CSV table of C-alpha atoms and ligand atoms in Angstrom, one decimal:
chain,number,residue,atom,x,y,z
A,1,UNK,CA,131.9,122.1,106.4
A,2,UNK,CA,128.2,120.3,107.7
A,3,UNK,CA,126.1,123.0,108.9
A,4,UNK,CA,124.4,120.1,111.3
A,5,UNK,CA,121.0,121.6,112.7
A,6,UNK,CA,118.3,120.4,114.7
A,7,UNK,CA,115.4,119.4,112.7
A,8,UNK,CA,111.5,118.5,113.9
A,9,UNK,CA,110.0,115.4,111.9
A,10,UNK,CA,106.1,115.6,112.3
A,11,UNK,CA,105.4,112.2,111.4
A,12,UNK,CA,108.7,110.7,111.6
A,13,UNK,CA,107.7,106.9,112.5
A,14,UNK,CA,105.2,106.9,109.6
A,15,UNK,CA,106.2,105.8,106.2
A,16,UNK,CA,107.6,108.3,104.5
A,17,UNK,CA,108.8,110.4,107.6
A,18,UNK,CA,111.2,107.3,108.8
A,19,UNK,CA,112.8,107.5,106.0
A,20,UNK,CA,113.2,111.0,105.9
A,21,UNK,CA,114.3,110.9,109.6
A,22,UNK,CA,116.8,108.4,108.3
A,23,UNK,CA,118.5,110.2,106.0
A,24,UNK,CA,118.6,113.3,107.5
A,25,UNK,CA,120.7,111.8,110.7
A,26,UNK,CA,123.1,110.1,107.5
A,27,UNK,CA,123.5,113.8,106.4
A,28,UNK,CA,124.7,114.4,110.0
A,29,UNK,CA,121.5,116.4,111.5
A,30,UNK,CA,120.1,115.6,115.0
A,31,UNK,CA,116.4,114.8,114.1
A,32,UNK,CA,113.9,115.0,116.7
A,33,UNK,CA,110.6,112.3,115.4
A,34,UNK,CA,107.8,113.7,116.9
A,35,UNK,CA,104.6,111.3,116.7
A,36,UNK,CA,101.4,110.2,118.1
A,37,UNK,CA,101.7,106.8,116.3
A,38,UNK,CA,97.9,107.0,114.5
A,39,UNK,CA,99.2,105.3,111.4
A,40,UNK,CA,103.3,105.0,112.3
A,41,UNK,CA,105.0,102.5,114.2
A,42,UNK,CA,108.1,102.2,116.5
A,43,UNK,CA,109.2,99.5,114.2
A,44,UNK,CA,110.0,101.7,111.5
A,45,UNK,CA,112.5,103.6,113.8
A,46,UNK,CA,113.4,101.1,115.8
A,47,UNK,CA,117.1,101.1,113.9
A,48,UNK,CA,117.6,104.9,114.9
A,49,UNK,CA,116.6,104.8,118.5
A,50,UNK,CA,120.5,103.8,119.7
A,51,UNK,CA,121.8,106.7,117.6
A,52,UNK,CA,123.0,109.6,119.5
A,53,UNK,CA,121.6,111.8,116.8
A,54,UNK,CA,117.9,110.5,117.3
A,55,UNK,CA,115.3,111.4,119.6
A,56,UNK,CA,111.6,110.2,119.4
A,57,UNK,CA,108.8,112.3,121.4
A,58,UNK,CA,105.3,110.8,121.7
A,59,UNK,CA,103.2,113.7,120.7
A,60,UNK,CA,99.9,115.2,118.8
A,61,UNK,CA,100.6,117.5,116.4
A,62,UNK,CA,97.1,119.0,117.7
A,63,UNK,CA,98.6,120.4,121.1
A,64,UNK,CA,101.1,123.2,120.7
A,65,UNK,CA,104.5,122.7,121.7
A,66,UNK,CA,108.0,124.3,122.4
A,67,UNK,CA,111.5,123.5,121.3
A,68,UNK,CA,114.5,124.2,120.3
A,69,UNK,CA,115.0,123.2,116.3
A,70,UNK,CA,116.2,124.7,113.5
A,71,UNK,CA,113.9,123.1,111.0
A,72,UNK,CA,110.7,121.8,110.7
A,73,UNK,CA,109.5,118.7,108.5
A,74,UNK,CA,105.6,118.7,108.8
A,75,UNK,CA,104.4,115.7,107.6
A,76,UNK,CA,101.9,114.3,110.7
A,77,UNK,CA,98.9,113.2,109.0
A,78,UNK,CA,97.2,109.9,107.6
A,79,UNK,CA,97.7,109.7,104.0
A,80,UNK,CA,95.9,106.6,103.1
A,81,UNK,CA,91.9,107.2,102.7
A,82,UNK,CA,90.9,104.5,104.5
A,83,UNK,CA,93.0,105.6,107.6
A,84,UNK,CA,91.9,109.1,106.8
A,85,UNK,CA,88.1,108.3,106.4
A,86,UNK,CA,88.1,106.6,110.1
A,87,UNK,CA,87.9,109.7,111.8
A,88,UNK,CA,87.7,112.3,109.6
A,89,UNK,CA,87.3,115.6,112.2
A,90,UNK,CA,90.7,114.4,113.7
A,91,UNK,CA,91.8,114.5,110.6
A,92,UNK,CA,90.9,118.0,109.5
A,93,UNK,CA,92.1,118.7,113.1
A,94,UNK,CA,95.4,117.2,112.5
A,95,UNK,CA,95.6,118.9,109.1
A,96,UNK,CA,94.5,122.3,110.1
A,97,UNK,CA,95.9,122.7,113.6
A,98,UNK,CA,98.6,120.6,113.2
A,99,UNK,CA,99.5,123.5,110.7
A,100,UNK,CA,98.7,126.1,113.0
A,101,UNK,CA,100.8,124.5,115.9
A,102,UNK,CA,103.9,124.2,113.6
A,103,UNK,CA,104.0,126.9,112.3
A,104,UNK,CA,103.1,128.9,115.7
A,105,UNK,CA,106.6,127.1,116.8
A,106,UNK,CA,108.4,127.9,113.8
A,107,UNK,CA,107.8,131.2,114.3
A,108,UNK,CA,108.8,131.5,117.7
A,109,UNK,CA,112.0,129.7,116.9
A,110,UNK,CA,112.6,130.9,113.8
A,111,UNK,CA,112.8,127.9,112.2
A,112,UNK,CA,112.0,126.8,108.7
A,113,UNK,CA,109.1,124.9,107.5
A,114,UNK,CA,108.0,122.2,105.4
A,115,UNK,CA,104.5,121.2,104.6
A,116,UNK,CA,103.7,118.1,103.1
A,117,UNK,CA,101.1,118.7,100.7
A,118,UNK,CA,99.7,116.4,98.1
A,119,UNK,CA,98.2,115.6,95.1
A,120,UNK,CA,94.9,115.4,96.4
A,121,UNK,CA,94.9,119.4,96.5
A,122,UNK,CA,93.8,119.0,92.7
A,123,UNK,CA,91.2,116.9,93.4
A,124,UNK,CA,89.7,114.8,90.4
A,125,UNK,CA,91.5,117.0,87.9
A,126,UNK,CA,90.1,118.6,84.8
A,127,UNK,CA,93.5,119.3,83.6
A,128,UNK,CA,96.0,117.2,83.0
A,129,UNK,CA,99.4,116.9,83.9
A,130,UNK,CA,98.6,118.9,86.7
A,131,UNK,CA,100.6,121.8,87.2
A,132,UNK,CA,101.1,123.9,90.1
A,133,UNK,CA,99.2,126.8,88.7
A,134,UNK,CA,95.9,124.7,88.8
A,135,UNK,CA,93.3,125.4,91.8
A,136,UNK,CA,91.8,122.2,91.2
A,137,UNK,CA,88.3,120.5,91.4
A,138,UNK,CA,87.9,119.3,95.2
A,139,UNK,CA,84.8,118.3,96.4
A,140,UNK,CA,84.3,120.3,100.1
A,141,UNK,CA,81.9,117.9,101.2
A,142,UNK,CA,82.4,114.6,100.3
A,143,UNK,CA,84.5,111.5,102.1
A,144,UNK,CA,87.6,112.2,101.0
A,145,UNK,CA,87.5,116.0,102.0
A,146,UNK,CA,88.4,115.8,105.7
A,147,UNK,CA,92.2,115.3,103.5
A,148,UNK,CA,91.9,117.1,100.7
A,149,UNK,CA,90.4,120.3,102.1
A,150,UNK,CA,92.2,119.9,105.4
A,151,UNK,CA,95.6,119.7,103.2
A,152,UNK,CA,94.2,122.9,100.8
A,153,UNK,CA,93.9,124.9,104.6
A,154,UNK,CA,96.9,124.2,105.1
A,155,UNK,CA,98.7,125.1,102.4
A,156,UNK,CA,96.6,128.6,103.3
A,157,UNK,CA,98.2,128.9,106.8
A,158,UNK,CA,101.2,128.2,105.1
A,159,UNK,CA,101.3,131.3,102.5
A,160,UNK,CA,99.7,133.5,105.1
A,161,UNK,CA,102.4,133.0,107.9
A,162,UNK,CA,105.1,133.7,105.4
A,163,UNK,CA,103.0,136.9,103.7
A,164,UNK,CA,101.6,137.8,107.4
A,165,UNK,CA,104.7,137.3,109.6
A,166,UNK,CA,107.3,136.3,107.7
A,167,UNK,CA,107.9,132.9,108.5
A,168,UNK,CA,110.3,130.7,106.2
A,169,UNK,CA,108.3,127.9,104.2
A,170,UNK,CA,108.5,125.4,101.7
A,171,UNK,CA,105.2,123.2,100.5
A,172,UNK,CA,105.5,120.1,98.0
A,173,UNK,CA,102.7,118.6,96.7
A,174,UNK,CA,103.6,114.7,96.5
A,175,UNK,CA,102.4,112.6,94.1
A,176,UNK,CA,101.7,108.6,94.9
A,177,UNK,CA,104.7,107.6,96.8
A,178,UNK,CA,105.3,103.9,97.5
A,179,UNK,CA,108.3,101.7,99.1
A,180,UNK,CA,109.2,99.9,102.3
A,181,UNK,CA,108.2,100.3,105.4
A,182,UNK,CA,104.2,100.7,104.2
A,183,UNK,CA,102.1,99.1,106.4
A,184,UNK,CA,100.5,96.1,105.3
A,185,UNK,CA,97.0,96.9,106.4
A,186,UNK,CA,97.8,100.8,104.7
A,187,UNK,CA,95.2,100.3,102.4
A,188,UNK,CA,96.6,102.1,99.8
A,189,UNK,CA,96.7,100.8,96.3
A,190,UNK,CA,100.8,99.3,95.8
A,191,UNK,CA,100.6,98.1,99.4
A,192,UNK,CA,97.5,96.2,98.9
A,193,UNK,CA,98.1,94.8,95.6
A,194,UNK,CA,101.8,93.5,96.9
A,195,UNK,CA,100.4,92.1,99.8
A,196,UNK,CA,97.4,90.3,98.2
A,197,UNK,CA,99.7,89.1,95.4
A,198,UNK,CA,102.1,87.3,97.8
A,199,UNK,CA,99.6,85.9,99.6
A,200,UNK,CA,98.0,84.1,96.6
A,201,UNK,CA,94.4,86.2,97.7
A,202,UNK,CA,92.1,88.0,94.8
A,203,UNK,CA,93.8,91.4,93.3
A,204,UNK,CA,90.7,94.1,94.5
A,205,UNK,CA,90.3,96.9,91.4
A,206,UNK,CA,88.3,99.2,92.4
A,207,UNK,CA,85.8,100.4,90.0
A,208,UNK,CA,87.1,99.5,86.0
A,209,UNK,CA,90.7,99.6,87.0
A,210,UNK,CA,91.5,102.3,84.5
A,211,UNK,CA,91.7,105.6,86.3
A,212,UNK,CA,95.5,106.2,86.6
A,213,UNK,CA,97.8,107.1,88.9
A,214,UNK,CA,101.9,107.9,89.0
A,215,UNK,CA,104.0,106.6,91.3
A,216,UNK,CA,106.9,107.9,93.0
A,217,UNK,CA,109.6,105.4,95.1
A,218,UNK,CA,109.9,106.7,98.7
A,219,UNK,CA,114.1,107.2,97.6
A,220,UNK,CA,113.4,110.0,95.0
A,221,UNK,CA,110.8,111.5,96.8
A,222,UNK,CA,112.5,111.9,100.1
A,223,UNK,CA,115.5,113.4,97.9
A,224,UNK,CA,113.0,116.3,96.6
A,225,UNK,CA,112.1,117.3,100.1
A,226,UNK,CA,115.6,118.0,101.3
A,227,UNK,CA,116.7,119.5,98.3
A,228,UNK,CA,113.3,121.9,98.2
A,229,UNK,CA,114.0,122.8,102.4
A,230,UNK,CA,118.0,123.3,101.2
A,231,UNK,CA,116.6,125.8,98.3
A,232,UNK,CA,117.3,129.4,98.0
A,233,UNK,CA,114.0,131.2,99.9
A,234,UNK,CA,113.7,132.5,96.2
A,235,UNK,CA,112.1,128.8,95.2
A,236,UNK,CA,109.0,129.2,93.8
A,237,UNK,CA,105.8,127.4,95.9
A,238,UNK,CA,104.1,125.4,96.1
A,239,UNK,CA,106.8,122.6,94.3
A,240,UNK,CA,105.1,119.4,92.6
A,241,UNK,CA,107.2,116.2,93.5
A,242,UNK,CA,106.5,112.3,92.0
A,243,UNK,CA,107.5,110.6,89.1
A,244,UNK,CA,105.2,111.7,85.7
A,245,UNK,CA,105.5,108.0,84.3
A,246,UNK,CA,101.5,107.5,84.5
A,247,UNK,CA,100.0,103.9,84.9
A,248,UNK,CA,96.5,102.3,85.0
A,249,UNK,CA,95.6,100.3,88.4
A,250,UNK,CA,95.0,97.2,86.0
A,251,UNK,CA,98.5,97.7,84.4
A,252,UNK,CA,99.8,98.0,87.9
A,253,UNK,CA,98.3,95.2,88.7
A,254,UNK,CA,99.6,93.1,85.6
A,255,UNK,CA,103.2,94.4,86.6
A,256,UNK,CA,103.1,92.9,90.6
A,257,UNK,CA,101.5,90.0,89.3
A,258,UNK,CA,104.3,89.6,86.5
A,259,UNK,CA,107.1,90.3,88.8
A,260,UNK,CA,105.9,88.1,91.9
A,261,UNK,CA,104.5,85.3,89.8
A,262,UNK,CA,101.2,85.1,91.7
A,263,UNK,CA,98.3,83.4,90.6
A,264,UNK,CA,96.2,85.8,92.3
A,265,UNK,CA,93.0,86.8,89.9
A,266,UNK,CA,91.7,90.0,89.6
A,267,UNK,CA,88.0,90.8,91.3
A,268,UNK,CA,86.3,94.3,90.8
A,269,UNK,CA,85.2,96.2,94.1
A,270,UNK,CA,82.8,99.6,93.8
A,271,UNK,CA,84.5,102.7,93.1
A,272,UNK,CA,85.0,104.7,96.1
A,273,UNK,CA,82.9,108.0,95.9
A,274,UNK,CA,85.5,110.9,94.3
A,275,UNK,CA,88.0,108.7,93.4
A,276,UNK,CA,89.9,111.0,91.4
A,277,UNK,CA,90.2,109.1,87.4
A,278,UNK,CA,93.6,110.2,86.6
A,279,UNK,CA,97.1,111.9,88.1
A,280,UNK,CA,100.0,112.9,87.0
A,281,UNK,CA,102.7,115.7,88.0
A,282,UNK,CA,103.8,118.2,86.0
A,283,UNK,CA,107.6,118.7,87.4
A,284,UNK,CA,109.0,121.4,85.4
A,285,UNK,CA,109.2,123.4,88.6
A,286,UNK,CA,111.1,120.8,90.5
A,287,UNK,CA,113.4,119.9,87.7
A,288,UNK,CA,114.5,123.5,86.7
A,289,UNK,CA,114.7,124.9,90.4
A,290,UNK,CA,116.0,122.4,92.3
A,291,UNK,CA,117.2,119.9,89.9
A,292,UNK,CA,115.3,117.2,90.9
A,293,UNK,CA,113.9,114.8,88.9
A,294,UNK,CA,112.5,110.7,90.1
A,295,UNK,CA,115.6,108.2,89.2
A,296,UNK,CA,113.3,105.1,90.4
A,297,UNK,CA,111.2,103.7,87.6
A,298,UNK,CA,108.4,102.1,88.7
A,299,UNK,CA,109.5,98.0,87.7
A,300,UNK,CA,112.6,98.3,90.0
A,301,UNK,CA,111.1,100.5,92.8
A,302,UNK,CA,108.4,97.5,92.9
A,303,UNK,CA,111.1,95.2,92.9
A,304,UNK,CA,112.4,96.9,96.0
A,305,UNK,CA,108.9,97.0,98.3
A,306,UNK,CA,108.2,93.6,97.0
A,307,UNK,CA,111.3,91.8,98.5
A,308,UNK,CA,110.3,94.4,101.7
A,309,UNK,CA,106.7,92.8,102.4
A,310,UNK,CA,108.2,89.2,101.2
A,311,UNK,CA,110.3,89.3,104.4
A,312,UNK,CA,108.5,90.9,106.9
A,313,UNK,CA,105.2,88.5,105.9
A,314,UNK,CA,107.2,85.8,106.0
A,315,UNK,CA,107.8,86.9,109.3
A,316,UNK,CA,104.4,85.9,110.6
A,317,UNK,CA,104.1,82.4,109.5
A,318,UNK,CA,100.4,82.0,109.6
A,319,UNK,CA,99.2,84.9,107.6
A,320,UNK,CA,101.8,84.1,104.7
A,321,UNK,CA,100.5,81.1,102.6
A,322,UNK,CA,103.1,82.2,99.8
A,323,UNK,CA,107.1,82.5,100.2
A,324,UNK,CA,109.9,83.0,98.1
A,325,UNK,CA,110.4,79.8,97.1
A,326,UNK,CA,106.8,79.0,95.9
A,327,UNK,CA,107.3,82.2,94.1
A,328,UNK,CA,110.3,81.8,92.2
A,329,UNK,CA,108.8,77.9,91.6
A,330,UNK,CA,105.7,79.6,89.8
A,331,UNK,CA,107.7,82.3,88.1
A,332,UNK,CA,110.3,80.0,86.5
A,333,UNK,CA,106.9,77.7,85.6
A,334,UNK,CA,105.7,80.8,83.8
A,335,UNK,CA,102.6,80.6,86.2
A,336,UNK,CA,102.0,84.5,86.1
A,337,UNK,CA,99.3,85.1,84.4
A,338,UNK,CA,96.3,87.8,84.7
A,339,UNK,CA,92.3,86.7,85.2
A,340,UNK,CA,89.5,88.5,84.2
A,341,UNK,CA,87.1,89.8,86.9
A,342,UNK,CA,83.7,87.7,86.9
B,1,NAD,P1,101.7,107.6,107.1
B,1,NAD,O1,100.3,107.4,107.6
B,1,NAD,O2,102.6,106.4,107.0
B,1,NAD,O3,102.5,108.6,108.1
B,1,NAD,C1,101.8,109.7,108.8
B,1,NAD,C2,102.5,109.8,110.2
B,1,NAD,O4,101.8,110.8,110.9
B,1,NAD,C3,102.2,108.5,111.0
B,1,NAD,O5,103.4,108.1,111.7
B,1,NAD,C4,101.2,108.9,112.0
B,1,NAD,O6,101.2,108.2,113.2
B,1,NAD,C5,101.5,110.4,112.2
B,1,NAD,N1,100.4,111.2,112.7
B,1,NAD,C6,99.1,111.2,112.2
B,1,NAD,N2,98.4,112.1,112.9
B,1,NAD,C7,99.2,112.7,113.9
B,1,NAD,C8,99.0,113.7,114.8
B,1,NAD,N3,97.8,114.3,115.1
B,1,NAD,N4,100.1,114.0,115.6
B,1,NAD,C9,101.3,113.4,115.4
B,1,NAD,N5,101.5,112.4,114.5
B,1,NAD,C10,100.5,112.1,113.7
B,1,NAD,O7,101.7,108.4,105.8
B,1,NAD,P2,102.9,108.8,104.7
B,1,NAD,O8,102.6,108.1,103.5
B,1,NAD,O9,104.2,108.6,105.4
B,1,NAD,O10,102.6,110.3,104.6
B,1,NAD,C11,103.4,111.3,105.2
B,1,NAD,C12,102.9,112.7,104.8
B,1,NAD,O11,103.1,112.9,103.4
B,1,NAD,C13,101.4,113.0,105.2
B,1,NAD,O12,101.3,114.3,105.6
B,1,NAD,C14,100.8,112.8,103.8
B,1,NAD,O13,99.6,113.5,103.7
B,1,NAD,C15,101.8,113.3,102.9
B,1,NAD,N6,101.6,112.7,101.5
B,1,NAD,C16,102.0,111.4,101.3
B,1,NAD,C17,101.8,110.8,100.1
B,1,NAD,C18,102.1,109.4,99.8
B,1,NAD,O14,101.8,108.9,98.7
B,1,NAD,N7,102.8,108.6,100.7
B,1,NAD,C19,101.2,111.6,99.1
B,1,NAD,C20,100.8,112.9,99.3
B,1,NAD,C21,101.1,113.4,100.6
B,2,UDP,N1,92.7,101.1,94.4
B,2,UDP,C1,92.4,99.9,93.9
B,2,UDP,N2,92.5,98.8,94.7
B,2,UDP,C2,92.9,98.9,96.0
B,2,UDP,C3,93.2,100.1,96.5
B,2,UDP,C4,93.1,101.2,95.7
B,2,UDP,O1,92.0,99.7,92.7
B,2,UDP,O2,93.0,97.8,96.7
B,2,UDP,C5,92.6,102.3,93.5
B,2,UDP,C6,91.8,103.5,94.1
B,2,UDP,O3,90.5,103.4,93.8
B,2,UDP,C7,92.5,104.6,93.3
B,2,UDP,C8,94.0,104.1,93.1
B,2,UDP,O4,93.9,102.7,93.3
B,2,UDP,O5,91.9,104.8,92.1
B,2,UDP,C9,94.9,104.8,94.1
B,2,UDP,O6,94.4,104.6,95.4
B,2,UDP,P1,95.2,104.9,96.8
B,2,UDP,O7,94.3,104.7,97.9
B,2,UDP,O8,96.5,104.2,96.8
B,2,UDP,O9,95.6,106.4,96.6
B,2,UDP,P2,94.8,107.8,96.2
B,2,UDP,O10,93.4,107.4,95.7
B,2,UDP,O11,94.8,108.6,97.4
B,2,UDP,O12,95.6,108.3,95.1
């Protein structure tokens, strides 16, 4: 019989939260979305507001609060850099108080509690795959460490409340995750390169295109983060989650351009500072204790968020110089094809 329990979403009407919020009302939970709508949107929960089973509260994950829940998803934070770099104090704020809030109220509720974690803990890694075991090479001062450190204290308060008070967690580390319901602005490497692709404009590589990254589709990942909450308290943590297969930004950019049939050319931008040159998850953990392994390879899961930003820019006539049609006209031509940079 469902155990159906109340569950917090920090984050819920961001990318991967709606999704998560989504599927855990399909599994029969009531899911309250908490928010403050930094990088979310009300249009990527806008399907879930009539269910009974759905409540949204407008909310910073900075000011404490009280409720009644069972659970706790954390997952209220930026997670593209450029959205992250805007104002980076909030963003350690959100990171490291956010934390402390959370886990103050799963304490007091007795809830358990997720933390999404990421990648980024590891920094530009010296050793590769990276498993869990690694500390990582983060620099504490740079642009990108208002995330990376912010997500590292984090994971500290985490480990603390359960060793201090006893508090009930669970931390993944994701990996790249892409899919629908990315904004198109995100900034963030898959959105951007869809985006530009279908809109005919110049592919942007940053730097020589040949650091690496491995993507996970939102599906899969959103799958690991139930099953590591559902886990036995026994799991060991933190849990790495994303899909190993490891790509180049250029050969991701050959395989939108192949599969939209743009004619978009490829330009070279600067390297952003600590850009990390390569990433991939180790998943042994995930696969032996929760059985979890990515099902999405990367073609099809592109497949997927391409037809996603098709529609919704062809929603806005004037920013969408490129539509299906055109497309499948230049893919049937043969028209894909890649450019150098100048
Ligand atoms: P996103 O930016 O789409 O979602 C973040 C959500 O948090 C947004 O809805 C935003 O409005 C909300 N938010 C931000 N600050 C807040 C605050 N102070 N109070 C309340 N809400 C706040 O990003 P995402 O890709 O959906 O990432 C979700 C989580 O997963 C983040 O914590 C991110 O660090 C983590 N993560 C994501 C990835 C990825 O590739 N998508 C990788 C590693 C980690
Ligand atoms: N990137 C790129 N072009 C873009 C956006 C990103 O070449 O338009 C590169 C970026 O420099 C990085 C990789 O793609 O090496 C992944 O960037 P993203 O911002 O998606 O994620 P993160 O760096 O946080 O892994």
């Amino acid at each position: 019989m469902l155990n159906t329990k109340t569950i917090l979403v920090t984050g819920g009407a961001g990318f991967v939260g709606s999704h998560l919020c989504e599927r855990l009302i399909g599994a029969g939970h009531d899911v309250i979305c908490l928010d403050n709508f930094h990088t979310g949107s009300r249009d990527n929960i806008l399907h879930l507001m009539d269910d009974h089973r759905f409540e949204l509260l407008r909310h910073d994950v900075t000011v404490p609060l009280c409720a009644e829940i069972d659970e706790i998803y954390n997952l209220a934070c930026p997670a593209s850099p450029i959205h992250y770099q805007i104002d980076p104090v909030q963003t350690v704020r959100t990171n490291v108080h956010g934390a402390i809030n959370m886990l103050d109220l799963a304490m007091r509720a007795h809830a358990k509690i997720f933390q999404a974690s990421t990648s980024e803990v590891y920094g530009d890694p010296s050793v590769h795959p990276q498993v869990e075991g690694y500390f990582g090479n983060v620099n504490p001062v740079g642009p990108r460490a208002c995330y990376d450190e912010g997500k590292r204290c984090a994971e500290t308060l985490f480990f603390d409340y359960h060793r201090q008070y006893g508090v009930n967690i669970r931390v993944a580390r994701i990996f790249n995750t892409y899919g629908p319901r990315m904004r198109p602005d995100d900034g963030r490497v898959v959105s951007n390169f869809i985006v530009q692709a279908l809109r005919g404009e110049p592919i942007t590589l940053y730097g020589s295109g040949l650091q690496t990254r491995s993507f996970c589709y939102v599906d899969d990942l959103v799958r690991g983060l139930m099953a590591l909450m559902e886990a036995p308290d026994t799991v060991p943590l933190p849990c790495n989650l994303g899909n190993p297969a490891e790509f180049t930004m250029r050969q991701l950019a050959q395989l939108v351009l192949e599969i939209t049939g743009s004619r978009s050319i490829l330009i070279h931008r600067p390297l952003p500072q600590d850009d990390p040159t390569q990433r991939r998850p180790d998943i042994t953990r995930a696969q032996e204790h929760l059985g979890w392994s990515p099902s999405v390879q990367l073609e099809e899961g592109l497949r997927r968020t391409i037809h996603y930003f098709d529609q919704i820019l062809s929603g806005v006539q004037d920013r969408v110089p490129m539509k299906v049609a055109h497309l499948a006209r230049l893919r049937s031509n043969g028209a894909a094809r890649l450019e150098q940079a100048t």
